[in-house]
Coordinates of N, CA, C and O in Angstrom, one line a residue:
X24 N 0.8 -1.2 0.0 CA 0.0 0.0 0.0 C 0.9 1.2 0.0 O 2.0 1.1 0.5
X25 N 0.5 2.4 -0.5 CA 1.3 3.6 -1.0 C 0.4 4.3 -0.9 O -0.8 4.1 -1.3
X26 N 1.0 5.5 -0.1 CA -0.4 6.6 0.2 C 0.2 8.1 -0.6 O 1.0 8.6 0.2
X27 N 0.1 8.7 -1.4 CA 0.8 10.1 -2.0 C 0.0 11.1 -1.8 O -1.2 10.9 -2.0
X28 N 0.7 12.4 -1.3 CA 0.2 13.6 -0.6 C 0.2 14.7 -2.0 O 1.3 15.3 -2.1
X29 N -0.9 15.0 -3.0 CA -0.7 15.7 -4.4 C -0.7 16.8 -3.7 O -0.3 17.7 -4.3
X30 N -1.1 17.3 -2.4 CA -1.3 18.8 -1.7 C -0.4 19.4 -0.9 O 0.2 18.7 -0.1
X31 N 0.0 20.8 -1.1 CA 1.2 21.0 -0.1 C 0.4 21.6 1.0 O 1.1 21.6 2.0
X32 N -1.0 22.2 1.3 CA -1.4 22.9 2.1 C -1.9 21.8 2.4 O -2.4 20.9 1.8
X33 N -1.6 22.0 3.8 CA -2.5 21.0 5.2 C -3.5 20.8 4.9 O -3.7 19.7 4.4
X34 N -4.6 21.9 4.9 CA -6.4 22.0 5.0 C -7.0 21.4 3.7 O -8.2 21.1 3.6
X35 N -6.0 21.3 2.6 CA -6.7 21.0 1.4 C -6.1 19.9 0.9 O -5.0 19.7 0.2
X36 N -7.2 18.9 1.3 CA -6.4 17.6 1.2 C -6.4 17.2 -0.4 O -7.3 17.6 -1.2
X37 N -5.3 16.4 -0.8 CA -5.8 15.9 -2.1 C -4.8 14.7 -2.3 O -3.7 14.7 -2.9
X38 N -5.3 13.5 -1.7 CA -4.7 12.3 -1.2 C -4.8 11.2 -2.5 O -5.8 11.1 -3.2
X39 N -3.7 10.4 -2.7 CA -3.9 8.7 -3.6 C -3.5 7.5 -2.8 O -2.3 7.4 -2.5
X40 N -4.4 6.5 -2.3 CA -3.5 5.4 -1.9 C -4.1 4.6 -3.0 O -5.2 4.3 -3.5
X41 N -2.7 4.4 -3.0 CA -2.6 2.7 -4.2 C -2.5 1.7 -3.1 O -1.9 1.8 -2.1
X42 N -3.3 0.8 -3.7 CA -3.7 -0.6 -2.7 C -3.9 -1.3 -3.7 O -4.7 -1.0 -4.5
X43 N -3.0 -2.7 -3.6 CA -3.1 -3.7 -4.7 C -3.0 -3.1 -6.1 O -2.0 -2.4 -6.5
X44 N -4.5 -3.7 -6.9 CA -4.3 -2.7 -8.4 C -5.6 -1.7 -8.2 O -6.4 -1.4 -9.1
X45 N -5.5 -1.3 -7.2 CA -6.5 0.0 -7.2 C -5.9 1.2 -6.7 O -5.0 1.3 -5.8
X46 N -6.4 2.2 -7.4 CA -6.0 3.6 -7.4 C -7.1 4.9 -7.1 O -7.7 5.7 -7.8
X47 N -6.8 4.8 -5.4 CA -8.5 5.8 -4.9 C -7.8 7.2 -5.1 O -6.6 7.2 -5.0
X48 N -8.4 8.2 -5.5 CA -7.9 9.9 -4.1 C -9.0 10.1 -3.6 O -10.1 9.8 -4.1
X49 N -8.7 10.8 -2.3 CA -9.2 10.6 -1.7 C -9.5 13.0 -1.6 O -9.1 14.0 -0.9
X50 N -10.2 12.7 -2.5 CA -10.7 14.6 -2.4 C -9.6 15.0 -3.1 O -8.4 14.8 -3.1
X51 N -10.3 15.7 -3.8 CA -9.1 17.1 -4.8 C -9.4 18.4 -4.7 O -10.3 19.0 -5.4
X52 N -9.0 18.8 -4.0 CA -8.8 20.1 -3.5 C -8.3 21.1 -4.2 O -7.1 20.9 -4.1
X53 N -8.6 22.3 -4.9 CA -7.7 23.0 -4.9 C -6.5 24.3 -4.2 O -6.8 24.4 -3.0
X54 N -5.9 24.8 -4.5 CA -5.2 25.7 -3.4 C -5.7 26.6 -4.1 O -6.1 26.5 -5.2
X55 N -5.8 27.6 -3.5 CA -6.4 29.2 -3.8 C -5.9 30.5 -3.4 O -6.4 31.6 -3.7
X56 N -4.5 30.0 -2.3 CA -3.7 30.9 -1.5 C -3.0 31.8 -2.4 O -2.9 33.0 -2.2
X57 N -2.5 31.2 -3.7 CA -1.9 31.5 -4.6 C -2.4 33.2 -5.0 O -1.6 34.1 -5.1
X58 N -3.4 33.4 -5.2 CA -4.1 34.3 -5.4 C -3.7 35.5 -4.9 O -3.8 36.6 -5.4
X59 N -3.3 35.3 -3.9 CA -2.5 36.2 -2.8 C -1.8 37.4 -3.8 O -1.9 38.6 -3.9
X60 N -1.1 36.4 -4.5 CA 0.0 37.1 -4.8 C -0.3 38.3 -6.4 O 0.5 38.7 -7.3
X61 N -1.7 38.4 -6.4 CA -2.0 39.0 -7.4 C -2.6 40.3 -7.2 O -3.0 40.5 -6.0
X62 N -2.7 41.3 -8.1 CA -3.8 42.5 -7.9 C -5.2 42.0 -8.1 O -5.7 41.2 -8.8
X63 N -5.9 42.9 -7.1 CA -7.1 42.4 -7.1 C -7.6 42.3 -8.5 O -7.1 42.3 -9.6
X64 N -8.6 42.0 -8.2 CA -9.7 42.3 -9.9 C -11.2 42.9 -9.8 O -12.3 42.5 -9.6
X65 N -10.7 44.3 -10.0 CA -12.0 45.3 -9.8 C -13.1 45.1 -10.7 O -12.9 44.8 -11.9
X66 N -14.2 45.2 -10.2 CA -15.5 45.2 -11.4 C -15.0 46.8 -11.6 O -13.8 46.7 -12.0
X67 N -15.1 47.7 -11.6 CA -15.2 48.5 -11.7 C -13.9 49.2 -11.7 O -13.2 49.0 -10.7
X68 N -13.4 50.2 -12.9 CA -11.9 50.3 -13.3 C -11.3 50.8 -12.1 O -12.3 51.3 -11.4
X69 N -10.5 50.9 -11.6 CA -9.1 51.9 -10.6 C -8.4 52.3 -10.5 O -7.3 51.7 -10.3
X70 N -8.5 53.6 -10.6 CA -7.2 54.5 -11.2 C -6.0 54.2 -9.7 O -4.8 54.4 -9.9
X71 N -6.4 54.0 -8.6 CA -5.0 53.8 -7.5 C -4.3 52.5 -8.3 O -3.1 52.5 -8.7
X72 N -5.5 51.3 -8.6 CA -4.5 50.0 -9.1 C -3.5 50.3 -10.3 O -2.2 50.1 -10.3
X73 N -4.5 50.8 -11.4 CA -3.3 51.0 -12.8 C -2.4 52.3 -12.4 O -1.7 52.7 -13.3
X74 N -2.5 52.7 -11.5 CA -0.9 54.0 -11.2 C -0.1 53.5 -10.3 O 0.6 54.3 -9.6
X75 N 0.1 52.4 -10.0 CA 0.4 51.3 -8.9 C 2.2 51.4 -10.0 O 2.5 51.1 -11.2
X76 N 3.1 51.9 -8.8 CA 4.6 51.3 -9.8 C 5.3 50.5 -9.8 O 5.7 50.1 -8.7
X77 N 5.6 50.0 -11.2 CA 6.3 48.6 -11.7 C 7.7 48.2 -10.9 O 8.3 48.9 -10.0
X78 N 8.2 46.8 -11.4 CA 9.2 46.6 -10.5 C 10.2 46.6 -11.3 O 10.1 46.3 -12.5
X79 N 11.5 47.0 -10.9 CA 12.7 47.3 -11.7 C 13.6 47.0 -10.9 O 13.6 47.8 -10.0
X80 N 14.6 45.9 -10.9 CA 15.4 45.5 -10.0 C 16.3 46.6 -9.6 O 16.1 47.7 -10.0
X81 N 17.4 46.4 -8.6 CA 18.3 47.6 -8.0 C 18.9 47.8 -8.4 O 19.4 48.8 -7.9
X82 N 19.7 47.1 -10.0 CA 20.4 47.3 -10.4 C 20.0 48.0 -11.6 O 20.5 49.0 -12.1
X83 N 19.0 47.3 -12.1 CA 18.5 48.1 -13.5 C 18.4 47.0 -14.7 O 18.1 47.2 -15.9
X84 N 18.6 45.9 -14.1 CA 19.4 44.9 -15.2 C 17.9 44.2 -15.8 O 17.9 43.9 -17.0
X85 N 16.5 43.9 -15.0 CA 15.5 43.3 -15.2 C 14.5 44.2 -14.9 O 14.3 44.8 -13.8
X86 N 14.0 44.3 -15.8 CA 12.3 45.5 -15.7 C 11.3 44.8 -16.1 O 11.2 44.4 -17.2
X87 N 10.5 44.6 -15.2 CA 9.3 43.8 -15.2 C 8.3 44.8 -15.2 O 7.2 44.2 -15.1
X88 N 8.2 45.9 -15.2 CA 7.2 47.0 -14.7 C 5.9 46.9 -15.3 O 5.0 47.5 -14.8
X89 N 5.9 45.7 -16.8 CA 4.7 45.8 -16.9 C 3.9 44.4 -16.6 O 2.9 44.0 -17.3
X90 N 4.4 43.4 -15.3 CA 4.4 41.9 -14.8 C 4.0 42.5 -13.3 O 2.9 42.3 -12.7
X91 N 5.0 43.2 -12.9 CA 4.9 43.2 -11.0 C 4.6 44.5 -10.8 O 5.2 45.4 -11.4
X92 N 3.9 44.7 -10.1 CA 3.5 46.2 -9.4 C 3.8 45.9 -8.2 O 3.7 44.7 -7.9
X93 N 4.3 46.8 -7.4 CA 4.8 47.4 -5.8 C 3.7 48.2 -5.1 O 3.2 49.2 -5.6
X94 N 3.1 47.6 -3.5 CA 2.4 48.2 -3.7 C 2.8 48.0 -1.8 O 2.8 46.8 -1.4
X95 N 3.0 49.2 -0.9 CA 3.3 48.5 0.8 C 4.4 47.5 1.0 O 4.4 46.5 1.7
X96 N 5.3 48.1 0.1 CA 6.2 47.2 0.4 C 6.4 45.5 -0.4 O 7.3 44.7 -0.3
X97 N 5.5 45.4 -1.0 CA 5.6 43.8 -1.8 C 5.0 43.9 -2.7 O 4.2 44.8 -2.8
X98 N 5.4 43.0 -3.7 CA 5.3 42.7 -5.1 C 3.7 41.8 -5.7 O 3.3 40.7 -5.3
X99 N 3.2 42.6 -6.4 CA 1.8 41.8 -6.7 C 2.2 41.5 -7.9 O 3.4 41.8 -8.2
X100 N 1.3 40.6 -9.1 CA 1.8 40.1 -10.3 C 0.0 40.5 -10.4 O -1.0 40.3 -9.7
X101 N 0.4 41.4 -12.1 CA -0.6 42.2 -12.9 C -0.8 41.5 -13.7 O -0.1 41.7 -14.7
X102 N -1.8 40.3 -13.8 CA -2.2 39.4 -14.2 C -3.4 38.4 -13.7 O -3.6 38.3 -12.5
X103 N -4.3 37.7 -14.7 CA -5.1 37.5 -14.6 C -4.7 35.6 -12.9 O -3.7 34.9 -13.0
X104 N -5.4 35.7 -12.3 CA -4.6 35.0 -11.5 C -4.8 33.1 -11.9 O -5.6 32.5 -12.6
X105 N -3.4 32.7 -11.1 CA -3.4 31.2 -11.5 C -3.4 30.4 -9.7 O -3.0 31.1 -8.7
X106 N -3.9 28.7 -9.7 CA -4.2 28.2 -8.7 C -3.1 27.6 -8.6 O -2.4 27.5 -9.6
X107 N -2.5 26.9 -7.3 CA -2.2 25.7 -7.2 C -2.6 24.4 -7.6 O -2.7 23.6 -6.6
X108 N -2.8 24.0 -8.8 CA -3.3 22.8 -9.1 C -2.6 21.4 -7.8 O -1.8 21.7 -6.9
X109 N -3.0 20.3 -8.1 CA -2.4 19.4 -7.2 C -1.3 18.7 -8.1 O -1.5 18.4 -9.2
X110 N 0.2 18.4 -7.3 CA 1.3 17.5 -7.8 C 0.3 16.4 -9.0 O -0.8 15.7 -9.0
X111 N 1.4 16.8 -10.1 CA 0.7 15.8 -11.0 C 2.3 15.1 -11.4 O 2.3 14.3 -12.4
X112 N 3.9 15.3 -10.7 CA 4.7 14.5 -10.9 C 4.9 13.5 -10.4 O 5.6 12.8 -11.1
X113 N 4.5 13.0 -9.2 CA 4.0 11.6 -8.0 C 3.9 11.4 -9.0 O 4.9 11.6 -9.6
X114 N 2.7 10.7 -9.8 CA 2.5 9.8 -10.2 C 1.1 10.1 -11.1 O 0.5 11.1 -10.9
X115 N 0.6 9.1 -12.3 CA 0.3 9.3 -13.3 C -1.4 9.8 -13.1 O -2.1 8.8 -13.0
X116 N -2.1 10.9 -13.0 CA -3.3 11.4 -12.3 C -4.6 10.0 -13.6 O -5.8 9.7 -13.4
X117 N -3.7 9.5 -14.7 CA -4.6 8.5 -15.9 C -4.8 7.3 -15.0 O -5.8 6.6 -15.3
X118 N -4.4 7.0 -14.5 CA -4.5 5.5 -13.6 C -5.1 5.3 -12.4 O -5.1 4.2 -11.8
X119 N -5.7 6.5 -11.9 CA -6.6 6.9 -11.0 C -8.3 6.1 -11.1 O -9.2 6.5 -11.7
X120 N -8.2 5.0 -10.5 CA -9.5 4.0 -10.3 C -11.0 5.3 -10.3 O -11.8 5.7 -11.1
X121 N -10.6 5.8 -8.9 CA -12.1 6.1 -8.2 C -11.7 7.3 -7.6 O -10.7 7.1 -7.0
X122 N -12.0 8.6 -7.6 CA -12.3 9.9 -6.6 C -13.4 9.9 -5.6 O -14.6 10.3 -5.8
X123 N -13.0 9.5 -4.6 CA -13.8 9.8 -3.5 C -13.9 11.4 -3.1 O -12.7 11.8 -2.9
X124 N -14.7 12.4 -3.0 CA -15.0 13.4 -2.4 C -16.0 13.8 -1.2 O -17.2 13.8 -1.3
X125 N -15.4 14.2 -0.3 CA -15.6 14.0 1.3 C -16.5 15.6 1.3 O -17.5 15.6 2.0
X126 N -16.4 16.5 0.8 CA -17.2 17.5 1.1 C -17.3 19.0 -0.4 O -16.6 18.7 -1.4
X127 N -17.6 19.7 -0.4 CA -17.7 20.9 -1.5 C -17.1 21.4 -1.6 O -17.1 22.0 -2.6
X128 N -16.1 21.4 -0.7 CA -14.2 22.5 -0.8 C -13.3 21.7 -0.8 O -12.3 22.0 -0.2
X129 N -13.3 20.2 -1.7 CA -12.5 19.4 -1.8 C -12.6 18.5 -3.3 O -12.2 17.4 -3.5
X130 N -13.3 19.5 -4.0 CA -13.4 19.0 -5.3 C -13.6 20.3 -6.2 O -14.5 20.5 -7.1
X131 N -12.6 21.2 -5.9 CA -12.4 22.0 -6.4 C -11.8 22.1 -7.6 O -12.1 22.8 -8.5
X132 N -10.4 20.9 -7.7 CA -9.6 20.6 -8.3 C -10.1 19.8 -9.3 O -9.3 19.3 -10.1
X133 N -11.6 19.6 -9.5 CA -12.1 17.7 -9.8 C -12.1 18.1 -11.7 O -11.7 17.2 -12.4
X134 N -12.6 19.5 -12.3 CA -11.8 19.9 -13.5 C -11.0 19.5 -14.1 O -11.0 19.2 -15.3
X135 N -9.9 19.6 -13.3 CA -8.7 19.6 -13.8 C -8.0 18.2 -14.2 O -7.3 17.9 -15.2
X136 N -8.7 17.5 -13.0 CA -8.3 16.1 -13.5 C -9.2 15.2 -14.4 O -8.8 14.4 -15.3
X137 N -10.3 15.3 -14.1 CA -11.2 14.9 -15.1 C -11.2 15.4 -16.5 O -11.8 14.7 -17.4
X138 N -10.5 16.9 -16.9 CA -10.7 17.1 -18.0 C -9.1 17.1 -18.9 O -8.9 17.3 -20.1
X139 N -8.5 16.8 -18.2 CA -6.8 17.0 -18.6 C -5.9 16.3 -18.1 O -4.9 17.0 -17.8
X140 N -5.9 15.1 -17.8 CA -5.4 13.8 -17.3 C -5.4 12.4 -17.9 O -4.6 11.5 -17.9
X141 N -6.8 12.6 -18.3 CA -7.1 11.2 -19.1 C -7.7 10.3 -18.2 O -7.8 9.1 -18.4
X142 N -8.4 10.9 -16.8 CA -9.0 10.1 -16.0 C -10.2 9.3 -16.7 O -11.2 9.8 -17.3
X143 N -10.1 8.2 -16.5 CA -11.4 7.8 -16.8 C -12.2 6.9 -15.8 O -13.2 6.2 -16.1
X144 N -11.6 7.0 -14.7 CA -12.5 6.5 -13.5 C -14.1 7.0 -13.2 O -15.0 7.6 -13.9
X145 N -14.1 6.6 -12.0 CA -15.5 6.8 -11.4 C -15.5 8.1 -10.4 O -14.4 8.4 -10.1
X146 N -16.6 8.9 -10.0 CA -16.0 9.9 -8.6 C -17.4 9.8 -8.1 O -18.4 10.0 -8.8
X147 N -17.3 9.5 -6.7 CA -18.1 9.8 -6.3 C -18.6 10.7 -4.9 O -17.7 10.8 -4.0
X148 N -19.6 11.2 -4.6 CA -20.1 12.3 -3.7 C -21.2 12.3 -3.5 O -21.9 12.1 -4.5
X149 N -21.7 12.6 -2.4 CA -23.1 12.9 -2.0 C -24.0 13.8 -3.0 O -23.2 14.8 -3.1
X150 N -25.0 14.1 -3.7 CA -25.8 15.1 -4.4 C -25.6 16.6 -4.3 O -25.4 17.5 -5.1
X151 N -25.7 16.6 -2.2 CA -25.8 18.4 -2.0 C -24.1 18.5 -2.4 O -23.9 19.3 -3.3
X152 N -23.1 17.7 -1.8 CA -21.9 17.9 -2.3 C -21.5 18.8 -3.6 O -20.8 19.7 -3.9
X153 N -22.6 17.5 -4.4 CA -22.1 18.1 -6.2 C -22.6 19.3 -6.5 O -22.0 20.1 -7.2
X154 N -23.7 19.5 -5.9 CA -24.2 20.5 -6.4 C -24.2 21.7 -6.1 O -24.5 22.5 -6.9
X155 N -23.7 22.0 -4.6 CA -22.8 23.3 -3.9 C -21.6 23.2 -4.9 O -21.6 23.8 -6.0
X156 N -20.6 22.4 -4.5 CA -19.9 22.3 -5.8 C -19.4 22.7 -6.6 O -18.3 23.2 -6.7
X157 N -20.6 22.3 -7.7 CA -21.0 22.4 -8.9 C -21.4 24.1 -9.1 O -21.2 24.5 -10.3
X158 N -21.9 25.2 -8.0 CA -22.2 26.3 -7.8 C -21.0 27.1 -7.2 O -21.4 28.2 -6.7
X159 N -20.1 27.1 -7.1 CA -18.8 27.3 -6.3 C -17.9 27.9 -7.7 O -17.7 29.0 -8.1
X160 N -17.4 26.6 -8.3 CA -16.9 26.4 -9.5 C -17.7 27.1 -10.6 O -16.8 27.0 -11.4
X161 N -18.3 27.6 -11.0 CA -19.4 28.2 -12.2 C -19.3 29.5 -11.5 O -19.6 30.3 -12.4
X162 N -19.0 30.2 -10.3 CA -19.2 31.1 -9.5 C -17.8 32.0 -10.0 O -17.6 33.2 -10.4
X163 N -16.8 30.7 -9.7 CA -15.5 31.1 -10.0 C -14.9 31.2 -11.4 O -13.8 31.7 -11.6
X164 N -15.9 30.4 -12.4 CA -15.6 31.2 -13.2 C -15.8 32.4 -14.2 O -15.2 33.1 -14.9
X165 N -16.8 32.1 -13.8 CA -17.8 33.7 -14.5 C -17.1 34.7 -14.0 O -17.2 35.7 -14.7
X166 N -16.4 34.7 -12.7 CA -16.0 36.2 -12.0 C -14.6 36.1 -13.3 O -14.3 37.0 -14.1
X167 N -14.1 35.0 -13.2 CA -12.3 35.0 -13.8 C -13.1 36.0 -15.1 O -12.7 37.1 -15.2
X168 N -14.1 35.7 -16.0 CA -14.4 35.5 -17.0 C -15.0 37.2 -17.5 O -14.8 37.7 -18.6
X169 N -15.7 37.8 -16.5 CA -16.5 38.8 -16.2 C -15.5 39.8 -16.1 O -15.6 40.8 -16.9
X170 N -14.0 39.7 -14.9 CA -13.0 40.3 -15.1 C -11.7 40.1 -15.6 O -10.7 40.0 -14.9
X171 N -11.6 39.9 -17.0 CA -10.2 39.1 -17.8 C -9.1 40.7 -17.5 O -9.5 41.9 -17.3
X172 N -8.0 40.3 -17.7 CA -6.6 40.9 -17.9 C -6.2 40.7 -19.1 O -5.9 39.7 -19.7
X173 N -6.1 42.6 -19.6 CA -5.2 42.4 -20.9 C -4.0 41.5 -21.1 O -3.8 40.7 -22.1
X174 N -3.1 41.6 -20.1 CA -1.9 40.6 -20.3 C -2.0 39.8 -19.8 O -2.9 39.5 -19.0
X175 N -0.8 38.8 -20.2 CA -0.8 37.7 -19.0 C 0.6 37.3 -18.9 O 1.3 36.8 -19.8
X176 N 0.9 37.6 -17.6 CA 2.4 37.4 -16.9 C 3.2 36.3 -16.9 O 2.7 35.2 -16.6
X177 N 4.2 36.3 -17.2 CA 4.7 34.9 -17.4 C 6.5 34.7 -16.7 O 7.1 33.8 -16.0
X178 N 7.0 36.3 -17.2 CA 8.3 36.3 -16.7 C 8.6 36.3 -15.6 O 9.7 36.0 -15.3
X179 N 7.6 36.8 -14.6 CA 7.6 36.8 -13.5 C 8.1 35.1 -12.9 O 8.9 35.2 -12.0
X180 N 7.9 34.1 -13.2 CA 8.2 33.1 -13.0 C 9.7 32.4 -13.0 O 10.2 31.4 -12.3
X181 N 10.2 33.2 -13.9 CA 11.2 33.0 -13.7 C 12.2 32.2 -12.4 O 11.8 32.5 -11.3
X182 N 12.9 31.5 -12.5 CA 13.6 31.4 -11.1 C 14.7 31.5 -10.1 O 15.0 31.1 -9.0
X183 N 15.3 32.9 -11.5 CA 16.2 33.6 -11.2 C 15.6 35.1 -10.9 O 16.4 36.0 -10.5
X184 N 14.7 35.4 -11.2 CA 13.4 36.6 -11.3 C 12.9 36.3 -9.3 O 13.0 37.1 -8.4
X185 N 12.5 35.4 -9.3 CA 12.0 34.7 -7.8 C 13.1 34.9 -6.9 O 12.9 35.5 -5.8
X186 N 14.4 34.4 -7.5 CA 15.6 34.2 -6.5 C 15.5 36.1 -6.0 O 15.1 36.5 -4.9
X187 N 16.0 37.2 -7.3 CA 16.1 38.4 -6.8 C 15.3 38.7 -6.0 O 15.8 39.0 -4.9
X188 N 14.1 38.8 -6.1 CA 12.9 39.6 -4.9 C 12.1 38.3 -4.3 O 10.9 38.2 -4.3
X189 N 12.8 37.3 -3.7 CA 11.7 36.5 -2.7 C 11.6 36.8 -1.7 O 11.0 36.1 -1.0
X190 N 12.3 38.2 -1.1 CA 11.5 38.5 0.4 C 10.7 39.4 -0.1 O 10.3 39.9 0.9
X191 N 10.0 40.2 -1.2 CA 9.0 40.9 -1.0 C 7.7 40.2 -2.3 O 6.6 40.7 -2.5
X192 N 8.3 39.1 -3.0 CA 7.5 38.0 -3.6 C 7.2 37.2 -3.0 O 8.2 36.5 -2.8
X193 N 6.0 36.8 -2.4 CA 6.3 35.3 -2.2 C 5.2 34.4 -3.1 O 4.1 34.1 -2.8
X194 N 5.8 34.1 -4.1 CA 4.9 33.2 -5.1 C 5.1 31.8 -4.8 O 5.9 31.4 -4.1
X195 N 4.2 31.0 -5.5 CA 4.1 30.0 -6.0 C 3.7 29.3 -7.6 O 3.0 29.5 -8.5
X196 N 4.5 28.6 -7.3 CA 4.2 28.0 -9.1 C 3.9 26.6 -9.2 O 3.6 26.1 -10.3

């Protein structure tokens, strides 16, 4: 038996035990903390957010000004925002038997693998489960959808970009 932890955050579990030739998880969760690290997303335009100034290293050598805004001291990323999906290097998310889902904030993630993995298992959950759920997710994306970003940030990722400002970044990828 082999139990793999796809979640790095405690609260959001998103568990696999392989047992024999079966392949459970046990809830997929997504992370959402990630979000943190972004500018909000106004329904309504803001002139404080877009006069917000860009980041330009100390030396001069890397200008991101139109990726990272400074805003109190720390770095936001001007971009439409991204989640922590769950580890999908453990091990192969297509060989996945059955998704058990324990409650409505733990099948957050259930998208992702059902639609881009090649799952072809079973999942199962209680009705009110699916269907809070099912209203959570459609919630979250109509807002992504309602307020899109002209650009979308990429260099910021970098991991020599990360190395220079990770006390006033703190991202995830």
């Amino acid at each position: 038996m082999k139990l793999y932890c796809l979640s790095g955050h405690p609260t959001l579990p998103c568990n696999v035990l392989k047992f024999k030739s079966t392949t459970i998880m046990l809830d997929c969760a997504l992370d959402t903390t990630s979000v943190l690290n972004y500018l909000p997303l106004p329904l309504v335009h803001s002139p404080r957010l877009s006069k917000l100034p860009g980041w330009i290293s100390k030396d001069g050598t890397i200008n991101l000004e139109k990726e990272l805004k400074e805003c109190a001291g720390r770095l936001f990323v001007d971009s439409q925002p991204e989640f922590c999906l769950p580890e999908k290097e453990l091990l192969d998310l297509s060989t996945i038997d059955v998704i058990l889902i324990s409650n409505y904030h733990c099948m957050m993630a259930l998208p992702y693998i059902t639609e881009h993995t090649g799952f072809t298992g079973t999942v199962y959950a209680t009705e009110p489960t699916l269907q809070i759920g099912r209203l959570l997710m459609e919630e979250l994306v109509k807002f992504m959808e309602r307020v899109p970003k002209a650009q979308s940030a990429t260099c910021w990722k970098n991991k020599e970009i990360q190395r220079l400002c990770s006390s006033i970044l703190k991202s995830r990828d």
